[in-house]
mmCIF file of C-alpha atoms and ligand atoms in Angstrom:
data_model
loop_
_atom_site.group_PDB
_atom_site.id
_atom_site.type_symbol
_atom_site.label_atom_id
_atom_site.label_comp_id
_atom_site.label_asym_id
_atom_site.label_seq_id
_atom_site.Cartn_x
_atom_site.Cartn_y
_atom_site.Cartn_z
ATOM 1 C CA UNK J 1 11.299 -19.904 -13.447
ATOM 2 C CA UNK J 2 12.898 -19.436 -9.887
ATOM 3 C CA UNK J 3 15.842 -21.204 -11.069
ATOM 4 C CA UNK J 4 16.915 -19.337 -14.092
ATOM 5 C CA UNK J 5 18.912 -15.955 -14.680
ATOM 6 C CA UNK J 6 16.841 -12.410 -14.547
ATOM 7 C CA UNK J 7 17.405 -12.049 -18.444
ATOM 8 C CA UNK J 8 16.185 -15.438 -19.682
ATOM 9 C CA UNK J 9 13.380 -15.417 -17.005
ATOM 10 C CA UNK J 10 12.692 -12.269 -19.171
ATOM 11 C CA UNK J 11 13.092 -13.183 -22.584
ATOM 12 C CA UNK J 12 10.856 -16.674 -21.489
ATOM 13 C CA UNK J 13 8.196 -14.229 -20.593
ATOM 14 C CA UNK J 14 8.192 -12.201 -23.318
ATOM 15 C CA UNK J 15 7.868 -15.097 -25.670
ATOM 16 C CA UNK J 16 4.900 -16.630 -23.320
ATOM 17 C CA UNK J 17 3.278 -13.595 -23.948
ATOM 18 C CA UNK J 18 3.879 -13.162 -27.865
ATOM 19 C CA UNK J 19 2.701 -16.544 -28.264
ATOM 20 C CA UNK J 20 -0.684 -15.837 -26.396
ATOM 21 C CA UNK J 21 0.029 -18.344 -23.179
ATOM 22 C CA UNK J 22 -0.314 -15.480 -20.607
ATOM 23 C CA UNK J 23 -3.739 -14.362 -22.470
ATOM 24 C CA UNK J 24 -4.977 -17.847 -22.666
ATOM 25 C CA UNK J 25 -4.496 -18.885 -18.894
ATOM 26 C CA UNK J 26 -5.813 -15.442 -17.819
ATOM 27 C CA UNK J 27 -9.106 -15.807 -19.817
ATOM 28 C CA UNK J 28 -9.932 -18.895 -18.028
ATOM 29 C CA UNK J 29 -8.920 -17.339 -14.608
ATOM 30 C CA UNK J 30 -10.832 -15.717 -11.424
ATOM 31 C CA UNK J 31 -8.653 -13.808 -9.535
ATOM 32 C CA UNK J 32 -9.519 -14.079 -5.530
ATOM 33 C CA UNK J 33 -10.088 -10.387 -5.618
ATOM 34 C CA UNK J 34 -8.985 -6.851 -6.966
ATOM 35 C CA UNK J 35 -5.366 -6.325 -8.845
ATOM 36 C CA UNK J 36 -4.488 -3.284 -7.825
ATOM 37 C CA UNK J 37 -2.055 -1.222 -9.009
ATOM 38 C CA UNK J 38 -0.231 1.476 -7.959
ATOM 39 C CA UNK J 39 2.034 2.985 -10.200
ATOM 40 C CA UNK J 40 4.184 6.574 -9.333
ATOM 41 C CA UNK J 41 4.785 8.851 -12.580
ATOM 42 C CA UNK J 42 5.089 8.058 -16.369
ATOM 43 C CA UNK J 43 8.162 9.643 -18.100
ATOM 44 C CA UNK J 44 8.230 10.312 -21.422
ATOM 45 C CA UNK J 45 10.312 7.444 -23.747
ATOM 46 C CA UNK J 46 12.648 9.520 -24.780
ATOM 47 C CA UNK J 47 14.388 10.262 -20.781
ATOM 48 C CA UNK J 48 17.420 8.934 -20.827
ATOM 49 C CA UNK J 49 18.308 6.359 -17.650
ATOM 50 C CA UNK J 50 19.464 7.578 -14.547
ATOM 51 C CA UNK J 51 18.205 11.037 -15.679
ATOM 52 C CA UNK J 52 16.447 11.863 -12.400
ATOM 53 C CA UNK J 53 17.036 10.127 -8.705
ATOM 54 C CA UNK J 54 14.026 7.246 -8.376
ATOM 55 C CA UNK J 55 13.388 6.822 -11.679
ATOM 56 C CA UNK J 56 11.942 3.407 -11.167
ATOM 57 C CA UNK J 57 8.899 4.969 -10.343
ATOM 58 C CA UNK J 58 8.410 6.518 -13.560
ATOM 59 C CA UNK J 59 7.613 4.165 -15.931
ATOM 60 C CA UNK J 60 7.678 4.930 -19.288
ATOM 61 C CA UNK J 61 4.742 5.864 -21.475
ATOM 62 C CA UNK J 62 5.104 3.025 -23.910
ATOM 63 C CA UNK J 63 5.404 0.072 -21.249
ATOM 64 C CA UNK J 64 2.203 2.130 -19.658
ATOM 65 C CA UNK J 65 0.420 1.949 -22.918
ATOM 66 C CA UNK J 66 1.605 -1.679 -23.452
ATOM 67 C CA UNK J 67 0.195 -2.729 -19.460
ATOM 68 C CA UNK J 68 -3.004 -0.704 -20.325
ATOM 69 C CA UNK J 69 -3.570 -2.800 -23.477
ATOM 70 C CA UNK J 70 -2.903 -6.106 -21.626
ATOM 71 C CA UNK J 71 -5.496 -5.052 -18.814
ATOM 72 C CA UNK J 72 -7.913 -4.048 -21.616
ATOM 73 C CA UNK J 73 -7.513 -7.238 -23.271
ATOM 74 C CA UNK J 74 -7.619 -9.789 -20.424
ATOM 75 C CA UNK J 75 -8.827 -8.399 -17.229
ATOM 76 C CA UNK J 76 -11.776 -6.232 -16.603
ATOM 77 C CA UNK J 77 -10.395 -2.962 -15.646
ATOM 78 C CA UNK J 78 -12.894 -1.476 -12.746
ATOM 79 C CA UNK J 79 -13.564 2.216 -11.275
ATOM 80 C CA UNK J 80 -13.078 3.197 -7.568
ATOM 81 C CA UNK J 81 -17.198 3.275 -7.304
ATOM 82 C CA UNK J 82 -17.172 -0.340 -9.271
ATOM 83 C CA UNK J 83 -15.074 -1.475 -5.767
ATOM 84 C CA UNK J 84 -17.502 0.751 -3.799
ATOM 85 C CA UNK J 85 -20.196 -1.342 -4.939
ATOM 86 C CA UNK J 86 -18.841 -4.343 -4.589
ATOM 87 C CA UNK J 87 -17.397 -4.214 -1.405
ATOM 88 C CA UNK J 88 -20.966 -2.786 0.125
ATOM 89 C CA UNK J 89 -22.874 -5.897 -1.441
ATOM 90 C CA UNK J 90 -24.526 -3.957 -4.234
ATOM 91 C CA UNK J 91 -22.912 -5.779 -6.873
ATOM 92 C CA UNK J 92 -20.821 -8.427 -7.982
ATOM 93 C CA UNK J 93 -16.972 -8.308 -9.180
ATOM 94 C CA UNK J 94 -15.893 -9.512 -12.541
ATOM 95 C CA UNK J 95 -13.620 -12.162 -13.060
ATOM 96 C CA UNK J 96 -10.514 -10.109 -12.852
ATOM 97 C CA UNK J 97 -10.850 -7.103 -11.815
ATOM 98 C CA UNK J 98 -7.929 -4.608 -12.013
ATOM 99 C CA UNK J 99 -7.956 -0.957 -10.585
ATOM 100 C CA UNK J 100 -5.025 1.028 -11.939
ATOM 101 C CA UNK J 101 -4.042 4.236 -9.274
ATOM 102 C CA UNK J 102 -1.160 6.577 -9.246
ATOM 103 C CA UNK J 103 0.462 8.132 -6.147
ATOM 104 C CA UNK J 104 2.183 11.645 -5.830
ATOM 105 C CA UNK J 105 0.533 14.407 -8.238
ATOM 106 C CA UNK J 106 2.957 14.275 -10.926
ATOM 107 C CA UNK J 107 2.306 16.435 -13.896
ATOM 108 C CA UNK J 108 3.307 13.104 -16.115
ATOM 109 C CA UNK J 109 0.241 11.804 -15.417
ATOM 110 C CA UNK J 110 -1.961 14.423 -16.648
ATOM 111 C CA UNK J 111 0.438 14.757 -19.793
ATOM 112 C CA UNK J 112 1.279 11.126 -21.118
ATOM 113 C CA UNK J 113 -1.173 8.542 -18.462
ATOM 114 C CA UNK J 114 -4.940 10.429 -19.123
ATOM 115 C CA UNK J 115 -4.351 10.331 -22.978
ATOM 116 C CA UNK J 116 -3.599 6.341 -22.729
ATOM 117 C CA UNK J 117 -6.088 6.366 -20.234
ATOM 118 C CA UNK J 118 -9.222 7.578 -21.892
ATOM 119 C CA UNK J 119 -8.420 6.059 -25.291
ATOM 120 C CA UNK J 120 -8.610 2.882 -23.658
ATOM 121 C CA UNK J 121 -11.850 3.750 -21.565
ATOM 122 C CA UNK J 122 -10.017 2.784 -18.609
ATOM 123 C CA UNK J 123 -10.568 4.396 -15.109
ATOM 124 C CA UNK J 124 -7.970 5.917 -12.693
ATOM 125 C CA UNK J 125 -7.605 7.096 -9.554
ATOM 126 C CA UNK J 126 -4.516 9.869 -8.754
ATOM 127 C CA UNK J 127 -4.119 10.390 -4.998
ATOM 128 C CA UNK J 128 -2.163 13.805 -4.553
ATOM 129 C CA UNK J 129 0.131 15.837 -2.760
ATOM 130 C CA UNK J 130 -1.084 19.312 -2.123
ATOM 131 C CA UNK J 131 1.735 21.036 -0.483
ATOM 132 C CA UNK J 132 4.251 20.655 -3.249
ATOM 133 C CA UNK J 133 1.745 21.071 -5.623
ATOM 134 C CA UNK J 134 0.423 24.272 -4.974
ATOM 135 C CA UNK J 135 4.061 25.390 -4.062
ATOM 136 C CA UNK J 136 5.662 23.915 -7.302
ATOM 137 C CA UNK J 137 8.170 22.378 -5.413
ATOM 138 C CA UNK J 138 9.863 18.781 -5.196
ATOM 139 C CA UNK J 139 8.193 16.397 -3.050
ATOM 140 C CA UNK J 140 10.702 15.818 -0.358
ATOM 141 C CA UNK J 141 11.855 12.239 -1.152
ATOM 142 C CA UNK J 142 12.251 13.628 -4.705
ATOM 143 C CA UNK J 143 14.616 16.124 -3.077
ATOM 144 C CA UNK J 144 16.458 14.637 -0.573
ATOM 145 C CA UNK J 145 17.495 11.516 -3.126
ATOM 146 C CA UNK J 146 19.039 14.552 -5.300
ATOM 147 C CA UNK J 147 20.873 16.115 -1.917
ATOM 148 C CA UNK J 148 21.858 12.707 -0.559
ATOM 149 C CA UNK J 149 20.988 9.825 -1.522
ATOM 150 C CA UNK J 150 18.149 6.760 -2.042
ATOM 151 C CA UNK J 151 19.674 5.533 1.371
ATOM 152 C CA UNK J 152 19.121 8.851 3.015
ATOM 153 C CA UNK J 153 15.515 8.787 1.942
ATOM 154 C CA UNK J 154 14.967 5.535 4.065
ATOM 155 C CA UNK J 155 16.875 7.165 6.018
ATOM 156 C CA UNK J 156 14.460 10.029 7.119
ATOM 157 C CA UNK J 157 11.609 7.893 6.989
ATOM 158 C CA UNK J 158 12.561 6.750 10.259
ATOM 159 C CA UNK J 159 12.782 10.225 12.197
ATOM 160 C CA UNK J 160 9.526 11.897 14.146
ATOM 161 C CA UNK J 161 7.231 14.135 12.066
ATOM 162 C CA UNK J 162 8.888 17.451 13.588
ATOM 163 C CA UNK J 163 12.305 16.971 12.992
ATOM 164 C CA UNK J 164 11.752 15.259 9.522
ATOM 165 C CA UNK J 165 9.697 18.076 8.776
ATOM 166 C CA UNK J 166 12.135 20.693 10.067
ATOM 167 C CA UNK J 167 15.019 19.401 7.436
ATOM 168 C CA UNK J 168 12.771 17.673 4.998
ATOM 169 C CA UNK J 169 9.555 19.535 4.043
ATOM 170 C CA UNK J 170 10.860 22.790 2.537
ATOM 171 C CA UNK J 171 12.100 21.731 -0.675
ATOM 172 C CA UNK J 172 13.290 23.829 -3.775
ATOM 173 C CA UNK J 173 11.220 25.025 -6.556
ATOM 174 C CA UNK J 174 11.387 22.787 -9.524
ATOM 175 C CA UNK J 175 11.046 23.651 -13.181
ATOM 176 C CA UNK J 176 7.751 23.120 -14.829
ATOM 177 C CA UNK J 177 9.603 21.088 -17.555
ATOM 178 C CA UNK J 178 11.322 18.343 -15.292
ATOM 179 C CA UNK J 179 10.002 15.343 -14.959
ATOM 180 C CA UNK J 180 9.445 15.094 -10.778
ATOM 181 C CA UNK J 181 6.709 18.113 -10.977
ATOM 182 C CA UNK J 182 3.761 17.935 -9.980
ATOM 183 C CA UNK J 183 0.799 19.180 -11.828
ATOM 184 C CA UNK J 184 -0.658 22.402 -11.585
ATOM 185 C CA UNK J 185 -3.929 23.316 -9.900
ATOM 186 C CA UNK J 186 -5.295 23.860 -13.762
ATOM 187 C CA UNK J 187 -4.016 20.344 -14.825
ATOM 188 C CA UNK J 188 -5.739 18.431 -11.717
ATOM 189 C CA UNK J 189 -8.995 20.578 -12.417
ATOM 190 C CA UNK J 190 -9.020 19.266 -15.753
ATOM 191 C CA UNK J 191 -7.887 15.764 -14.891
ATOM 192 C CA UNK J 192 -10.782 15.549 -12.468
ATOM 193 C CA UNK J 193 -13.263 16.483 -14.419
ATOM 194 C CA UNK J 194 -12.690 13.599 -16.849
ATOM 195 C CA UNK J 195 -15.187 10.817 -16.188
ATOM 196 C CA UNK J 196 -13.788 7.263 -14.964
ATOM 197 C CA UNK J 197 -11.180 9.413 -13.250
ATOM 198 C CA UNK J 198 -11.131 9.874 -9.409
ATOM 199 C CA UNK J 199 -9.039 12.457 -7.585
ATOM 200 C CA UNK J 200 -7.768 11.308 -3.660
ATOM 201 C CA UNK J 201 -5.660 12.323 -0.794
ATOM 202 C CA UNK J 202 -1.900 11.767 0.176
ATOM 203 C CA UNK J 203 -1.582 14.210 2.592
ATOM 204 C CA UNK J 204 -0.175 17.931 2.194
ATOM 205 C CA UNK J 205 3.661 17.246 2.684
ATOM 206 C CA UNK J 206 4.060 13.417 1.983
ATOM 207 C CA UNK J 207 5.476 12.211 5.910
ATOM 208 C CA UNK J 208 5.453 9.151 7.047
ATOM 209 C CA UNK J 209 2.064 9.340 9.261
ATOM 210 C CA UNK J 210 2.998 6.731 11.949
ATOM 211 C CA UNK J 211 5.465 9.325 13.066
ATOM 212 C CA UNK J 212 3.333 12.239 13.850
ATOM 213 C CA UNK J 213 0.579 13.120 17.043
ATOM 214 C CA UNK J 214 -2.971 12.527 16.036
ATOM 215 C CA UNK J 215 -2.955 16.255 15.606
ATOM 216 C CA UNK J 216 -0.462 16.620 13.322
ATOM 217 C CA UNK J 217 -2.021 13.854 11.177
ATOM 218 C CA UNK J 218 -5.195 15.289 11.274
ATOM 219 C CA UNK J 219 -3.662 18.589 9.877
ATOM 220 C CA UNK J 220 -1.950 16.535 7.013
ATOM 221 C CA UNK J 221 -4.904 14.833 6.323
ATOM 222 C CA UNK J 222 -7.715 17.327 6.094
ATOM 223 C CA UNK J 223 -5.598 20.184 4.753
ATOM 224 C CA UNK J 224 -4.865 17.902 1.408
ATOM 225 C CA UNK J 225 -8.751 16.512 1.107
ATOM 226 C CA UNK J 226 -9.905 20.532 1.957
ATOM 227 C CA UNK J 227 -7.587 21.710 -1.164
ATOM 228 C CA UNK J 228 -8.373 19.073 -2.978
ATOM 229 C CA UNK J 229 -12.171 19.506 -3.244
ATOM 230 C CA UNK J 230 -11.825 22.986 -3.619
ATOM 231 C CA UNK J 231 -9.310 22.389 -6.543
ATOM 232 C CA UNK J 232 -11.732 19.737 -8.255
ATOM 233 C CA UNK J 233 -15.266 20.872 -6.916
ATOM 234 C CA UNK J 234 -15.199 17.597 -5.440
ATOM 235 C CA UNK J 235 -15.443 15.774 -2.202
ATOM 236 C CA UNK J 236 -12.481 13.800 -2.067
ATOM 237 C CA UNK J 237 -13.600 10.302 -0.766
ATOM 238 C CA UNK J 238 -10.240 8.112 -1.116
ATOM 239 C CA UNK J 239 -6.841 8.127 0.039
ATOM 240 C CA UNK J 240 -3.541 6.748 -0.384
ATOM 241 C CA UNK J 241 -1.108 5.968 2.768
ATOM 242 C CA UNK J 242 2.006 7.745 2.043
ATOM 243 C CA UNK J 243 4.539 4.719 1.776
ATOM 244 C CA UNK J 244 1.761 2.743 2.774
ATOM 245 C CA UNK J 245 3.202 -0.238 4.811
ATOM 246 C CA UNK J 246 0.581 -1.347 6.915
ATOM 247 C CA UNK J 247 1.537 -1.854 10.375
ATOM 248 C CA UNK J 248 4.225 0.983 9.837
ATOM 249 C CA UNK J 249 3.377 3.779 8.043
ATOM 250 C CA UNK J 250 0.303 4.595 9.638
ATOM 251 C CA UNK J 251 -1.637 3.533 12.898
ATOM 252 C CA UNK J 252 -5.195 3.727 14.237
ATOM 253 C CA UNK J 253 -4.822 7.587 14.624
ATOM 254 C CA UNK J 254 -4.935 7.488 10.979
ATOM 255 C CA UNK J 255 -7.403 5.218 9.750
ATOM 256 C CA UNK J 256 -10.044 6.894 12.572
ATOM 257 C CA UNK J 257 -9.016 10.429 11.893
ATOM 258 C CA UNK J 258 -9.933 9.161 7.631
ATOM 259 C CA UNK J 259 -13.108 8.190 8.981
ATOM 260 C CA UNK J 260 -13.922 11.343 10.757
ATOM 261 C CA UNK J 261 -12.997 13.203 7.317
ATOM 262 C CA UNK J 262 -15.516 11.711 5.305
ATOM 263 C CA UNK J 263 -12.954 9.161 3.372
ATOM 264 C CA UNK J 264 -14.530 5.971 2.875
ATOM 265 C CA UNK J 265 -11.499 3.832 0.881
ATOM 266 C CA UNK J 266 -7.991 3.875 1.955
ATOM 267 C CA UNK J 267 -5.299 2.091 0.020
ATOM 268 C CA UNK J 268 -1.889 0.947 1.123
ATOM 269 C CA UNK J 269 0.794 -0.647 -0.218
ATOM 270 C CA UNK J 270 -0.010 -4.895 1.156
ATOM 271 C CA UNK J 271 0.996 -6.609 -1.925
ATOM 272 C CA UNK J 272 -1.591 -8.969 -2.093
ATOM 273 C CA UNK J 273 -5.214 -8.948 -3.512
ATOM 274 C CA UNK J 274 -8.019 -6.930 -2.304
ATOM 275 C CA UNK J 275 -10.834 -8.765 -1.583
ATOM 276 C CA UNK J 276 -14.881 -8.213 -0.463
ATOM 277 C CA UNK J 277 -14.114 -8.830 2.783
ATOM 278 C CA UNK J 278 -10.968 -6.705 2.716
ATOM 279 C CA UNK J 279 -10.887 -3.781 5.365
ATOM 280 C CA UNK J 280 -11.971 -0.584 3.586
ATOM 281 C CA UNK J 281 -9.433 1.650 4.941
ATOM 282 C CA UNK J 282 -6.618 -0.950 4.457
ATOM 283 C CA UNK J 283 -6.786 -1.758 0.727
ATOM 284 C CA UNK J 284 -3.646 -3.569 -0.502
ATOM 285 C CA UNK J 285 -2.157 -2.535 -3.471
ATOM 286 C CA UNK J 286 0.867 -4.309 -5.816
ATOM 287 C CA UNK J 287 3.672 -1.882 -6.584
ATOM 288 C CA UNK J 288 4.455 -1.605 -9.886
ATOM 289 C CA UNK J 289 7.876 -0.344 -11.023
ATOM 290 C CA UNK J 290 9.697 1.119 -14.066
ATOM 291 C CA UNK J 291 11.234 -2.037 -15.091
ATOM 292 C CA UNK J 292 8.168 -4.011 -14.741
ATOM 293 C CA UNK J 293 7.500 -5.186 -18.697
ATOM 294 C CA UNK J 294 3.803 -5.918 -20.198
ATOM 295 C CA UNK J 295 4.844 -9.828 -20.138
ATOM 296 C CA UNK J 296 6.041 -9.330 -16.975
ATOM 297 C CA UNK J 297 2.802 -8.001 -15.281
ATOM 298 C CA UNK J 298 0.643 -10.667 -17.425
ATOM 299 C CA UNK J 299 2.761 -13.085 -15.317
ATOM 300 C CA UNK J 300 2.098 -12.006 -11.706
ATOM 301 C CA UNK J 301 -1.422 -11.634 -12.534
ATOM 302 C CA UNK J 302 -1.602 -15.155 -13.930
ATOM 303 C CA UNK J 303 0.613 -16.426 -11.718
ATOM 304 C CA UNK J 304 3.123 -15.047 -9.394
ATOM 305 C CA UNK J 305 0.843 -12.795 -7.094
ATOM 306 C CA UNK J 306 0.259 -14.429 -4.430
ATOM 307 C CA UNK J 307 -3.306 -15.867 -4.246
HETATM 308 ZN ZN1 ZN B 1 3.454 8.775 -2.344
#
């Protein structure tokens, strides 16, 4: 389909799928590892576009539901223990295994994911933000693409820890009703305490690691798993890289300083499979954005991820 036009590529897809292809060719499939997936916040169906800056992270509920179906129906959704497991030799994969994760904290999650979530018996893992959090505030990026711009955010990723934290980290309050909030201390209690869901780290303020001493990072690091067990009543075990290129957005410092804090998965943002011999503190993930449809995620897992 490399050849045709972004809306007929579409509209192919979506017929593929309607008529049962995608379903069909996945049945028969093993993929080379673990799908995956990292998605940001879910916004409710009824948000209007261009309603908030980055709003092709939030995906809405209905495409979530329809991509939670699909993974019900034709891949074997899997737990962050199920990859535990596999990865330490104490048990085997499934054919296609798919881990679905969110990144961030937001309270859209708790309200319109979990519901989807445990109707389908699917696990989840949230990896969270504590600063913001427990400060109902923005996350910065959230912030700055409201004060500037997308560009600027990119922008500031770029700077050292100190002076990206002097302009960046102190954001304003947001209001418990719009859709970039985080979720409360309450609403990650409860969220943890549903089973098949796993709570991890993403530092307290969301900075690019790479850019900070081994100090700094530490603080970032143990501060959010600290809060985070004490909010959940349990040892966090798993984080997310914020941004998550590897190679980039975090270094050796990191990964050793993850170790030394008891966390024994890390996940970045590779775009590719994870496999059994894949690095346990560098576990790829595949974006997945707002615009991505239900036929369009049955075709990169049949096809277009590369394998
Ligand atoms: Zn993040």
């Amino acid at each position: 389909m490399a050849n045709m036009s972004a809306p007929l590529a579409a509209a192919v897809k979506q017929s593929l799928l309607t008529l049962g292809r995608y379903s069909r060719v996945l049945e028969r499939m093993t993929f080379p590892g673990v799908a995956v997936l990292c998605y940001h916040g879910v916004r409710d169906n009824t948000l209007a576009k261009r309603t908030i800056p980055l709003q092709d992270l939030h995906i809405r509920t209905s495409t979530f539901m329809s991509h939670c179906r699909l993974i019900r129906d034709t891949c074997h959704p899997i737990s962050l223990d199920d990859l535990r497991a596999a990865l330490e030799g104490r048990a085997r994969l499934p054919d296609r295994p798919v881990l679905i994760t969110f990144d961030d904290g937001y309270r859209s999650v708790f309200r319109y994911a979990a519901p989807i979530l445990a109707a389908l018996n699917l696990p989840a893992t949230i990896f969270v933000c504590s600063g913001p959090l427990a400060d109902r505030r923005l996350l910065w990026f959230d912030e700055v693409a409201a004060r500037e711009s997308d560009v600027a955010v990119e922008r500031w990723k770029a700077v050292d820890y100190y002076t990206w934290r002097a302009s960046c980290a102190q954001t304003s309050p947001v209001a418990e009703d719009d859709p970039r909030a985080l979720m409360s201390v309450d609403e990650l209690h409860a969220l943890g305490q549903i089973a098949g869901i796993e709570i991890g780290g993403h530092t307290v303020w969301h900075p690019i690691l790479a850019r900070a001493s081994r100090d700094t990072q530490r603080d970032e690091i143990a501060d959010n798993l600290l809060a985070l067990a004490e909010w959940t009543g349990r040892p966090i075990r798993s984080f997310a890289y914020p941004n998550g290129r590897p190679g980039k957005d975090y270094n050796a410092d990191t990964m050793e300083t993850l170790a030394e804090c008891g966390v024994d998965l890390a996940f970045t943002t590779g775009e590719q499979f994870a496999t059994v011999t894949t690095a346990v503190l560098e576990v790829p993930r595949f974006v997945i954005r707002a615009n991505t449809s239900d036929a369009e995620l049955a075709h990169r897992l049949a096809y277009s991820w590369k394998r």
